[in-house]
Amino acid sequence: MDTSFDITLNTAVYAPFAFAIIIAVLWKAIGSKTAAAIAALSSGVSFVSALAACWGFYKLGSNMAMFAPAEQLYMLPQLCLSGVSAPMLFLAATVSLAATIYSLSLDIKNAKLYFVLLLVMQGGLCGAFTSANVLWMYMFHEFALVPTFIAMVIWGSAGKRMAAMQMAIYLTLGALVSLVGIIAVYAVTGAAGFNMEAISAAVVSKPVSQYWQYYIFAMLMFGLGTLVSLFPFYTWAPRTYACAPTAFAMLHAGVLKKFGLFMLIQFAIPVLPLGCADWSHTMAVLALFNVIYIGFVTMAQRDVKLMVSYSSVGHMGMCFLGLATMSVLGVGGAIIMMFGHGLSVALMLMLSNIVVNRTNQWDMMKMGGLYKRTPVLAGFFIAGTMATVGLPMFANFWGELAILTSLWSFSPAICALGATGLIFSAVYGLRAVARIFMGVPSGELSKNISSIADISGAERVAASVLVAVLILAGTCPGLITKPADVLLKSFPAYNQGK
Amino acid sequence: METLYSFDWASVKMEAALVIFAVLALLSAVALPRRFQTSVSALAFVGMYLALILACVFADRLMYCAYGCLIVICALLTSQMSFSFFDKLGRSGQSRNEYIAVVMMSAAGLILFGNTDNMMVAFVALECATICLYIMAAFSKDCASSLEAGVKYLIVGGFSGALMLMGIAFMYGAGRIEGVDFMYMGNFSAGLLNGFFKTGLVLVFAGVFFKIAAFPFQFWAPDVYQGAPTPSSAFFAVASKIAGVVFLAKICAYLNFNSADLLSVKEDVVLTLSVIAGATIIVGNLGGITQMRTKRLLAFSGISNAGYLLVLIAALLAEPSSAYAFNTVLIFYLGAYMMANYALFIAVGQFPEANQTAQTLSDYRGSFKKHPVVSLALSVNLASLAGIPPTSGFFAKLMVLVLAWYAQLYWLLGIMVAGSVVSIYYYFSWIRSMAEPEDKTPCQFAPTAAAKQTIVLLAICVLAISAAVLVFAGAQ
């Protein structure tokens, strides 16, 4: 790879850390406005570099190697891009940009600490998807987790005490169980290190026995599954997203949650294909619970933020269904789905928070008729809902299409049951639009409806960024599928299915 | 005939430096008037730094030097903590210098305890250290809880000393029957089929379990840590635990189960140690959940860490082929444990009253707002104890997990993971308290400049050491 790739990839990951350190060093000298400006600058730099790095990777076309490593920056961990990590890096940078821009519109107490934590989290997210070393992926993931905890406790909304603790315990449990799985792979194969390449090489020379594959994959599936809110380990997710400050919830639900799926796709399934084959039906059944059971739960929600949070748990079920097929089509669909869902859920969390702040109501039944006062907000909200439902033109559509197509050859019954997910999301999504924006304002809202302002400038920019990338990926899905195909086809594990 | 000149002083260089300077400091503290007391403290610090320098310059036996350095750093940090402690008590510099001298004596005893190969010397060294620890526990003479802690520690310590001495007597007797010198640890493998010897070994282990607060001898720790002056609690929690663990590891490194008739003995020993390790982890972590008092919480955290360290020792016994990595992992774990614990104990000491017996987690509310940098540093240290990457505590636990996997102690590994997850609750409760806004009373947490620097420095070390590990591991 050329030097521009090295520079852009390293900048994308390490710029947020560097700017966080700058804010910490200049703590006494700068005010909260300057800190916010530094954070915005950092996100912008990271976004542009991530875009350039991903474009550099995409330009390689069919020459793409499995992993495109970047030159190591001093003694910092080495980074590399692959067909899965490139879209994830771009997702992380995009949602980070939107979350930072959105934060600019807020009046935050102790803003310097807020932006330091936000930047550390962004760096952690970008690093988690691009590290060349499995151990470092794990560590970057925790870099992102701890700031969420602190931010939830300081700036969270009601019920944050228990929600923050529940999130920390669940996610640490999941992370530790998967860490034991990673150690097991390392110990059983006798790999020379935790490098992706070292482990891949060790697996080829000394394959893991079926016995061990069964148990190790179980650890990785349930450990990483907890991070992705796989049924029945999902209870932390809705409360966390409803309580966390919105920017952190956007990053967590949109990006951090995809880390478990990313590790399964790039590490667990290629290394342990027999184990995955043993567990794939269990995984599919659990994922159906995510789709159907959580679908019903989502429909019953009256709190708009909780509804969006539950819907994200449901959509993770679709991704797991794609993984269960162990085919290039299904897993590739899961990758687009992760990308699209990351953007759409971040958008929906942001918009629902705006709605709640404007109306001082969390209950959708007590809203209504906002369309006339806030047409632009309503427009974005409908666009976000359409993306969530999976209409064409949005990235999610291609994901759901590919997943369901490949599910048919995996099991027609599971395919049929999984397809109900589309119906569920249409029902609760459109009903939310109708209850919030259509009709006439109900109850207290009708008294102060005239004081409700439309979406502000910074919020508009943040939402536009997310919608633009959603539509870009929805109209040119090849940007994601081509690199992903190259990577997935190079893993024997994904060539057994159809 | 050995003379003062022929004696190999290099083998006890750290102990000698500490004892000589402790005696000098003690004598000059008594003889010199009040205005010279600061210089006396400086003299004591010179002794401790000299011990460190000697260990680094003449690093002949790496394990001994590394272990000795850890203990001396504990003594240094405890002595540093004693300054603000005695200021708050309103007592003179003379009392403080007496205290520092006692700490140094105790450190010398602990180093010798982990240094020697001879059971009799080990016992004498341990008693020398323990008597100093009794004094340290009861040093606030006017505070009832400190005296209570002193008495409790005296009784428990006396009991464990008696157990250990009895064990040594059994070993000596077994040695006379078999015609082997069982006072020397190198001969221990020869006695593994002798019932008397094994009884003695069990008693010695039980005595050390008291010292490191392992199940079922852990009950004293929360009471003593809570009552004792905070600098002393830190020394009990870290230095005496390090010494006990290193002593156990040393005995286990000498045990050799290679012959066929010893296989069943090995299985029994590994199983017993594993059960004790698992029970210690469970008791420590479950006990920690309900604690609101910071010093008691740190005691339970210490108990669970004793459990993780016992896992490491059980792994060494079960899989001797990984012994090459064992000492490194042990010292690394102990170093990580020391740094994080001292940072927290120093923070506990930064409240207006002298004895922090009643301090709770909610006393820290509002500290993130008032002292953001120190609070962030404390969070790093708490995360290190909880084993969250990228702190050195994570790497310590990771290495223990890897060695336990190689030793095929899978169920113990499960308990360890479960224990770590449970421990998140109480460590993160502390972070949560710091992040929450203060309620009616304003936040009393008021770290001095020295304390702030030390805590931040320890947090940086916690991160820097793991960075060093990564660079080292990355180079391989």
PDB file of C-alpha atoms in Angstrom, chain B residues 158-380:
ATOM      1  CA  GLY B 158      -0.276 -15.102  66.840  1.00  0.00           C
ATOM      2  CA  PHE B 159      -2.541 -17.953  65.847  1.00  0.00           C
ATOM      3  CA  SER B 160      -1.168 -18.150  62.324  1.00  0.00           C
ATOM      4  CA  GLY B 161       2.402 -17.916  63.643  1.00  0.00           C
ATOM      5  CA  ALA B 162       1.688 -20.800  65.995  1.00  0.00           C
ATOM      6  CA  LEU B 163       0.233 -22.893  63.186  1.00  0.00           C
ATOM      7  CA  MET B 164       3.256 -22.236  61.051  1.00  0.00           C
ATOM      8  CA  LEU B 165       5.708 -23.013  63.838  1.00  0.00           C
ATOM      9  CA  MET B 166       3.908 -26.244  64.543  1.00  0.00           C
ATOM     10  CA  GLY B 167       4.129 -27.118  60.870  1.00  0.00           C
ATOM     11  CA  ILE B 168       7.844 -26.428  60.883  1.00  0.00           C
ATOM     12  CA  ALA B 169       8.216 -28.650  63.948  1.00  0.00           C
ATOM     13  CA  PHE B 170       6.444 -31.475  62.127  1.00  0.00           C
ATOM     14  CA  MET B 171       8.756 -31.010  59.170  1.00  0.00           C
ATOM     15  CA  TYR B 172      11.805 -31.045  61.399  1.00  0.00           C
ATOM     16  CA  GLY B 173      10.630 -34.249  63.021  1.00  0.00           C
ATOM     17  CA  ALA B 174       9.985 -35.848  59.659  1.00  0.00           C
ATOM     18  CA  GLY B 175      13.458 -34.801  58.621  1.00  0.00           C
ATOM     19  CA  ARG B 176      15.016 -36.534  61.630  1.00  0.00           C
ATOM     20  CA  ILE B 177      13.152 -39.751  60.774  1.00  0.00           C
ATOM     21  CA  GLU B 178      14.086 -39.699  57.091  1.00  0.00           C
ATOM     22  CA  GLY B 179      17.562 -38.350  57.640  1.00  0.00           C
ATOM     23  CA  VAL B 180      16.970 -35.371  55.371  1.00  0.00           C
ATOM     24  CA  ASP B 181      17.239 -31.703  56.330  1.00  0.00           C
ATOM     25  CA  PHE B 182      13.688 -30.527  55.755  1.00  0.00           C
ATOM     26  CA  MET B 183      14.494 -27.073  57.034  1.00  0.00           C
ATOM     27  CA  TYR B 184      15.975 -26.506  53.592  1.00  0.00           C
ATOM     28  CA  MET B 185      13.232 -26.062  50.967  1.00  0.00           C
ATOM     29  CA  GLY B 186      15.321 -27.707  48.270  1.00  0.00           C
ATOM     30  CA  ASN B 187      14.744 -31.074  49.971  1.00  0.00           C
ATOM     31  CA  PHE B 188      10.977 -30.744  50.152  1.00  0.00           C
ATOM     32  CA  SER B 189      10.279 -33.080  47.239  1.00  0.00           C
ATOM     33  CA  ALA B 190      11.874 -35.939  49.197  1.00  0.00           C
ATOM     34  CA  GLY B 191       9.266 -35.664  51.923  1.00  0.00           C
ATOM     35  CA  LEU B 192       6.122 -35.722  49.824  1.00  0.00           C
ATOM     36  CA  LEU B 193       5.327 -39.317  50.769  1.00  0.00           C
ATOM     37  CA  ASN B 194       5.920 -38.753  54.465  1.00  0.00           C
ATOM     38  CA  GLY B 195       2.732 -38.134  56.444  1.00  0.00           C
ATOM     39  CA  PHE B 196       4.401 -35.985  59.092  1.00  0.00           C
ATOM     40  CA  PHE B 197       6.035 -33.824  56.486  1.00  0.00           C
ATOM     41  CA  LYS B 198       2.790 -33.378  54.577  1.00  0.00           C
ATOM     42  CA  THR B 199       0.959 -32.432  57.784  1.00  0.00           C
ATOM     43  CA  GLY B 200       3.674 -29.896  58.467  1.00  0.00           C
ATOM     44  CA  LEU B 201       3.430 -28.488  54.965  1.00  0.00           C
ATOM     45  CA  VAL B 202      -0.333 -28.104  55.283  1.00  0.00           C
ATOM     46  CA  LEU B 203       0.102 -26.245  58.569  1.00  0.00           C
ATOM     47  CA  VAL B 204       2.720 -23.932  57.042  1.00  0.00           C
ATOM     48  CA  PHE B 205       0.396 -23.226  54.139  1.00  0.00           C
ATOM     49  CA  ALA B 206      -2.463 -22.520  56.545  1.00  0.00           C
ATOM     50  CA  GLY B 207      -0.254 -20.035  58.372  1.00  0.00           C
ATOM     51  CA  VAL B 208       0.529 -18.243  55.136  1.00  0.00           C
ATOM     52  CA  PHE B 209      -3.129 -18.299  54.079  1.00  0.00           C
ATOM     53  CA  PHE B 210      -3.821 -16.245  57.184  1.00  0.00           C
ATOM     54  CA  LYS B 211      -1.243 -13.733  56.064  1.00  0.00           C
ATOM     55  CA  ILE B 212      -2.602 -13.363  52.547  1.00  0.00           C
ATOM     56  CA  ALA B 213      -6.238 -13.558  53.727  1.00  0.00           C
ATOM     57  CA  ALA B 214      -7.211 -16.617  51.708  1.00  0.00           C
ATOM     58  CA  PHE B 215     -10.322 -18.679  52.450  1.00  0.00           C
ATOM     59  CA  PRO B 216     -11.022 -19.966  55.124  1.00  0.00           C
ATOM     60  CA  PHE B 217      -8.703 -17.596  56.973  1.00  0.00           C
ATOM     61  CA  GLN B 218      -9.922 -14.344  55.435  1.00  0.00           C
ATOM     62  CA  PHE B 219     -12.394 -13.147  58.084  1.00  0.00           C
ATOM     63  CA  TRP B 220     -10.003 -10.843  59.914  1.00  0.00           C
ATOM     64  CA  ALA B 221      -9.059  -8.716  56.921  1.00  0.00           C
ATOM     65  CA  PRO B 222     -12.071  -6.355  56.616  1.00  0.00           C
ATOM     66  CA  ASP B 223     -12.101  -5.530  60.334  1.00  0.00           C
ATOM     67  CA  VAL B 224      -8.379  -4.943  60.569  1.00  0.00           C
ATOM     68  CA  TYR B 225      -8.123  -2.895  57.379  1.00  0.00           C
ATOM     69  CA  GLN B 226     -11.055  -0.772  58.449  1.00  0.00           C
ATOM     70  CA  GLY B 227      -9.775  -0.047  61.931  1.00  0.00           C
ATOM     71  CA  ALA B 228      -6.078   0.372  61.314  1.00  0.00           C
ATOM     72  CA  PRO B 229      -4.573   3.719  60.237  1.00  0.00           C
ATOM     73  CA  THR B 230      -4.919   4.013  56.458  1.00  0.00           C
ATOM     74  CA  PRO B 231      -1.148   3.893  55.682  1.00  0.00           C
ATOM     75  CA  SER B 232      -0.934   0.667  57.710  1.00  0.00           C
ATOM     76  CA  SER B 233      -3.995  -0.818  56.000  1.00  0.00           C
ATOM     77  CA  ALA B 234      -2.334  -0.220  52.655  1.00  0.00           C
ATOM     78  CA  PHE B 235       0.805  -1.978  53.853  1.00  0.00           C
ATOM     79  CA  PHE B 236      -1.201  -4.971  55.146  1.00  0.00           C
ATOM     80  CA  ALA B 237      -3.213  -5.162  51.964  1.00  0.00           C
ATOM     81  CA  VAL B 238      -0.227  -5.049  49.653  1.00  0.00           C
ATOM     82  CA  ALA B 239       3.148  -5.748  51.220  1.00  0.00           C
ATOM     83  CA  SER B 240       2.198  -8.583  53.515  1.00  0.00           C
ATOM     84  CA  LYS B 241       0.099 -10.173  50.772  1.00  0.00           C
ATOM     85  CA  ILE B 242       2.951  -9.944  48.274  1.00  0.00           C
ATOM     86  CA  ALA B 243       5.314 -11.549  50.790  1.00  0.00           C
ATOM     87  CA  GLY B 244       2.959 -14.416  51.568  1.00  0.00           C
ATOM     88  CA  VAL B 245       2.287 -15.178  47.924  1.00  0.00           C
ATOM     89  CA  VAL B 246       5.950 -15.058  46.983  1.00  0.00           C
ATOM     90  CA  PHE B 247       6.766 -17.402  49.875  1.00  0.00           C
ATOM     91  CA  LEU B 248       4.106 -19.902  48.735  1.00  0.00           C
ATOM     92  CA  ALA B 249       5.304 -19.651  45.152  1.00  0.00           C
ATOM     93  CA  LYS B 250       8.838 -20.320  46.297  1.00  0.00           C
ATOM     94  CA  ILE B 251       7.875 -23.495  48.166  1.00  0.00           C
ATOM     95  CA  CYS B 252       5.793 -24.671  45.211  1.00  0.00           C
ATOM     96  CA  ALA B 253       8.630 -24.030  42.802  1.00  0.00           C
ATOM     97  CA  TYR B 254      10.776 -26.412  44.876  1.00  0.00           C
ATOM     98  CA  LEU B 255       8.149 -29.157  44.877  1.00  0.00           C
ATOM     99  CA  ASN B 256       8.912 -31.694  42.196  1.00  0.00           C
ATOM    100  CA  PHE B 257       6.287 -34.305  41.342  1.00  0.00           C
ATOM    101  CA  ASN B 258       8.159 -36.037  38.554  1.00  0.00           C
ATOM    102  CA  SER B 259       8.269 -39.586  39.903  1.00  0.00           C
ATOM    103  CA  ALA B 260       5.303 -41.834  39.193  1.00  0.00           C
ATOM    104  CA  ASP B 261       4.262 -42.516  42.799  1.00  0.00           C
ATOM    105  CA  LEU B 262       3.879 -38.770  43.401  1.00  0.00           C
ATOM    106  CA  LEU B 263       1.225 -38.295  40.709  1.00  0.00           C
ATOM    107  CA  SER B 264      -1.694 -38.827  43.072  1.00  0.00           C
ATOM    108  CA  VAL B 265      -0.080 -36.489  45.613  1.00  0.00           C
ATOM    109  CA  LYS B 266       0.214 -33.863  42.904  1.00  0.00           C
ATOM    110  CA  GLU B 267      -3.432 -34.235  41.977  1.00  0.00           C
ATOM    111  CA  ASP B 268      -4.446 -33.836  45.617  1.00  0.00           C
ATOM    112  CA  VAL B 269      -2.287 -30.764  46.090  1.00  0.00           C
ATOM    113  CA  VAL B 270      -3.543 -29.117  42.902  1.00  0.00           C
ATOM    114  CA  LEU B 271      -7.154 -29.917  43.739  1.00  0.00           C
ATOM    115  CA  THR B 272      -6.832 -28.572  47.290  1.00  0.00           C
ATOM    116  CA  LEU B 273      -5.167 -25.375  46.136  1.00  0.00           C
ATOM    117  CA  SER B 274      -7.721 -24.923  43.354  1.00  0.00           C
ATOM    118  CA  VAL B 275     -10.648 -25.380  45.718  1.00  0.00           C
ATOM    119  CA  ILE B 276      -9.154 -22.862  48.137  1.00  0.00           C
ATOM    120  CA  ALA B 277      -8.454 -20.454  45.274  1.00  0.00           C
ATOM    121  CA  GLY B 278     -12.003 -20.793  43.930  1.00  0.00           C
ATOM    122  CA  ALA B 279     -13.554 -20.369  47.372  1.00  0.00           C
ATOM    123  CA  THR B 280     -11.374 -17.316  48.034  1.00  0.00           C
ATOM    124  CA  ILE B 281     -12.478 -15.701  44.779  1.00  0.00           C
ATOM    125  CA  ILE B 282     -16.130 -16.395  45.516  1.00  0.00           C
ATOM    126  CA  VAL B 283     -16.000 -15.201  49.121  1.00  0.00           C
ATOM    127  CA  GLY B 284     -14.011 -12.083  48.268  1.00  0.00           C
ATOM    128  CA  ASN B 285     -16.242 -10.997  45.422  1.00  0.00           C
ATOM    129  CA  LEU B 286     -19.573 -11.829  47.024  1.00  0.00           C
ATOM    130  CA  GLY B 287     -18.457 -10.078  50.199  1.00  0.00           C
ATOM    131  CA  GLY B 288     -17.405  -7.037  48.204  1.00  0.00           C
ATOM    132  CA  ILE B 289     -20.842  -6.512  46.647  1.00  0.00           C
ATOM    133  CA  THR B 290     -22.547  -5.388  49.836  1.00  0.00           C
ATOM    134  CA  GLN B 291     -19.747  -3.146  51.087  1.00  0.00           C
ATOM    135  CA  MET B 292     -20.303   0.571  51.209  1.00  0.00           C
ATOM    136  CA  ARG B 293     -17.253   1.299  53.390  1.00  0.00           C
ATOM    137  CA  THR B 294     -14.246   1.942  51.212  1.00  0.00           C
ATOM    138  CA  LYS B 295     -11.629   0.280  53.399  1.00  0.00           C
ATOM    139  CA  ARG B 296     -13.713  -2.858  53.871  1.00  0.00           C
ATOM    140  CA  LEU B 297     -14.332  -2.914  50.145  1.00  0.00           C
ATOM    141  CA  LEU B 298     -10.602  -2.812  49.518  1.00  0.00           C
ATOM    142  CA  ALA B 299     -10.186  -5.676  51.982  1.00  0.00           C
ATOM    143  CA  PHE B 300     -12.622  -7.849  50.036  1.00  0.00           C
ATOM    144  CA  SER B 301     -10.958  -6.821  46.808  1.00  0.00           C
ATOM    145  CA  GLY B 302      -7.692  -7.980  48.361  1.00  0.00           C
ATOM    146  CA  ILE B 303      -9.239 -11.319  49.305  1.00  0.00           C
ATOM    147  CA  SER B 304     -10.415 -11.948  45.762  1.00  0.00           C
ATOM    148  CA  ASN B 305      -6.999 -11.003  44.409  1.00  0.00           C
ATOM    149  CA  ALA B 306      -5.425 -13.521  46.788  1.00  0.00           C
ATOM    150  CA  GLY B 307      -7.705 -16.029  45.077  1.00  0.00           C
ATOM    151  CA  TYR B 308      -6.468 -15.090  41.596  1.00  0.00           C
ATOM    152  CA  LEU B 309      -2.886 -15.391  42.807  1.00  0.00           C
ATOM    153  CA  LEU B 310      -3.625 -18.856  44.212  1.00  0.00           C
ATOM    154  CA  VAL B 311      -4.986 -19.807  40.792  1.00  0.00           C
ATOM    155  CA  LEU B 312      -1.610 -18.858  39.415  1.00  0.00           C
ATOM    156  CA  ILE B 313       0.187 -21.032  41.985  1.00  0.00           C
ATOM    157  CA  ALA B 314      -2.152 -23.959  41.338  1.00  0.00           C
ATOM    158  CA  ALA B 315      -1.435 -23.557  37.616  1.00  0.00           C
ATOM    159  CA  LEU B 316       2.298 -23.705  38.306  1.00  0.00           C
ATOM    160  CA  LEU B 317       1.924 -26.949  40.251  1.00  0.00           C
ATOM    161  CA  ALA B 318      -0.386 -28.525  37.667  1.00  0.00           C
ATOM    162  CA  GLU B 319       1.718 -27.607  34.647  1.00  0.00           C
ATOM    163  CA  PRO B 320       5.398 -27.263  35.628  1.00  0.00           C
ATOM    164  CA  SER B 321       6.370 -26.798  31.975  1.00  0.00           C
ATOM    165  CA  SER B 322       5.028 -23.242  32.071  1.00  0.00           C
ATOM    166  CA  ALA B 323       7.302 -22.427  35.021  1.00  0.00           C
ATOM    167  CA  TYR B 324       9.553 -20.319  32.787  1.00  0.00           C
ATOM    168  CA  ALA B 325       6.803 -17.703  32.549  1.00  0.00           C
ATOM    169  CA  PHE B 326       5.664 -18.062  36.116  1.00  0.00           C
ATOM    170  CA  ASN B 327       7.952 -15.632  37.940  1.00  0.00           C
ATOM    171  CA  THR B 328       7.387 -12.905  35.362  1.00  0.00           C
ATOM    172  CA  VAL B 329       3.635 -13.264  35.584  1.00  0.00           C
ATOM    173  CA  LEU B 330       3.752 -13.347  39.372  1.00  0.00           C
ATOM    174  CA  ILE B 331       5.838 -10.188  39.703  1.00  0.00           C
ATOM    175  CA  PHE B 332       3.780  -8.455  37.025  1.00  0.00           C
ATOM    176  CA  TYR B 333       0.532  -9.318  38.770  1.00  0.00           C
ATOM    177  CA  LEU B 334       1.862  -8.220  42.148  1.00  0.00           C
ATOM    178  CA  GLY B 335       3.187  -4.966  40.688  1.00  0.00           C
ATOM    179  CA  ALA B 336      -0.140  -4.168  39.029  1.00  0.00           C
ATOM    180  CA  TYR B 337      -1.980  -5.020  42.236  1.00  0.00           C
ATOM    181  CA  MET B 338       0.350  -2.848  44.280  1.00  0.00           C
ATOM    182  CA  MET B 339       0.028   0.242  42.086  1.00  0.00           C
ATOM    183  CA  ALA B 340      -3.742   0.204  41.853  1.00  0.00           C
ATOM    184  CA  ASN B 341      -4.254  -0.563  45.525  1.00  0.00           C
ATOM    185  CA  TYR B 342      -1.887   2.120  46.747  1.00  0.00           C
ATOM    186  CA  ALA B 343      -3.555   4.728  44.544  1.00  0.00           C
ATOM    187  CA  LEU B 344      -6.889   3.860  46.133  1.00  0.00           C
ATOM    188  CA  PHE B 345      -5.577   3.779  49.686  1.00  0.00           C
ATOM    189  CA  ILE B 346      -3.886   7.147  49.146  1.00  0.00           C
ATOM    190  CA  ALA B 347      -7.230   8.507  47.939  1.00  0.00           C
ATOM    191  CA  VAL B 348      -8.952   7.037  51.005  1.00  0.00           C
ATOM    192  CA  GLY B 349      -6.488   8.980  53.155  1.00  0.00           C
ATOM    193  CA  GLN B 350      -7.375  12.320  51.538  1.00  0.00           C
ATOM    194  CA  PHE B 351     -10.323  13.173  53.768  1.00  0.00           C
ATOM    195  CA  PRO B 352     -10.293  15.619  56.675  1.00  0.00           C
ATOM    196  CA  GLU B 353     -10.576  13.120  59.528  1.00  0.00           C
ATOM    197  CA  ALA B 354      -7.536  11.036  60.420  1.00  0.00           C
ATOM    198  CA  ASN B 355      -9.021   7.534  60.608  1.00  0.00           C
ATOM    199  CA  GLN B 356     -11.247   6.821  57.666  1.00  0.00           C
ATOM    200  CA  THR B 357     -13.119   4.014  59.437  1.00  0.00           C
ATOM    201  CA  ALA B 358     -16.577   5.266  58.519  1.00  0.00           C
ATOM    202  CA  GLN B 359     -15.779   6.470  55.021  1.00  0.00           C
ATOM    203  CA  THR B 360     -18.303   5.266  52.440  1.00  0.00           C
ATOM    204  CA  LEU B 361     -18.449   5.316  48.675  1.00  0.00           C
ATOM    205  CA  SER B 362     -20.996   8.130  48.701  1.00  0.00           C
ATOM    206  CA  ASP B 363     -18.381  10.400  50.314  1.00  0.00           C
ATOM    207  CA  TYR B 364     -16.785  10.507  46.871  1.00  0.00           C
ATOM    208  CA  ARG B 365     -19.851  11.976  45.181  1.00  0.00           C
ATOM    209  CA  GLY B 366     -19.010  15.084  43.235  1.00  0.00           C
ATOM    210  CA  SER B 367     -15.296  14.398  43.028  1.00  0.00           C
ATOM    211  CA  PHE B 368     -15.340  14.130  39.240  1.00  0.00           C
ATOM    212  CA  LYS B 369     -16.554  17.689  39.122  1.00  0.00           C
ATOM    213  CA  LYS B 370     -14.212  18.998  41.802  1.00  0.00           C
ATOM    214  CA  HIS B 371     -11.040  17.068  40.925  1.00  0.00           C
ATOM    215  CA  PRO B 372     -11.510  15.718  37.398  1.00  0.00           C
ATOM    216  CA  VAL B 373      -7.922  14.655  36.794  1.00  0.00           C
ATOM    217  CA  VAL B 374      -7.498  12.782  40.072  1.00  0.00           C
ATOM    218  CA  SER B 375     -10.890  11.168  39.623  1.00  0.00           C
ATOM    219  CA  LEU B 376      -9.952  10.053  36.137  1.00  0.00           C
ATOM    220  CA  ALA B 377      -6.681   8.633  37.492  1.00  0.00           C
ATOM    221  CA  LEU B 378      -8.570   6.817  40.232  1.00  0.00           C
ATOM    222  CA  SER B 379     -10.944   5.413  37.635  1.00  0.00           C
ATOM    223  CA  VAL B 380      -7.965   4.048  35.742  1.00  0.00           C
TER     224      VAL B 380
END
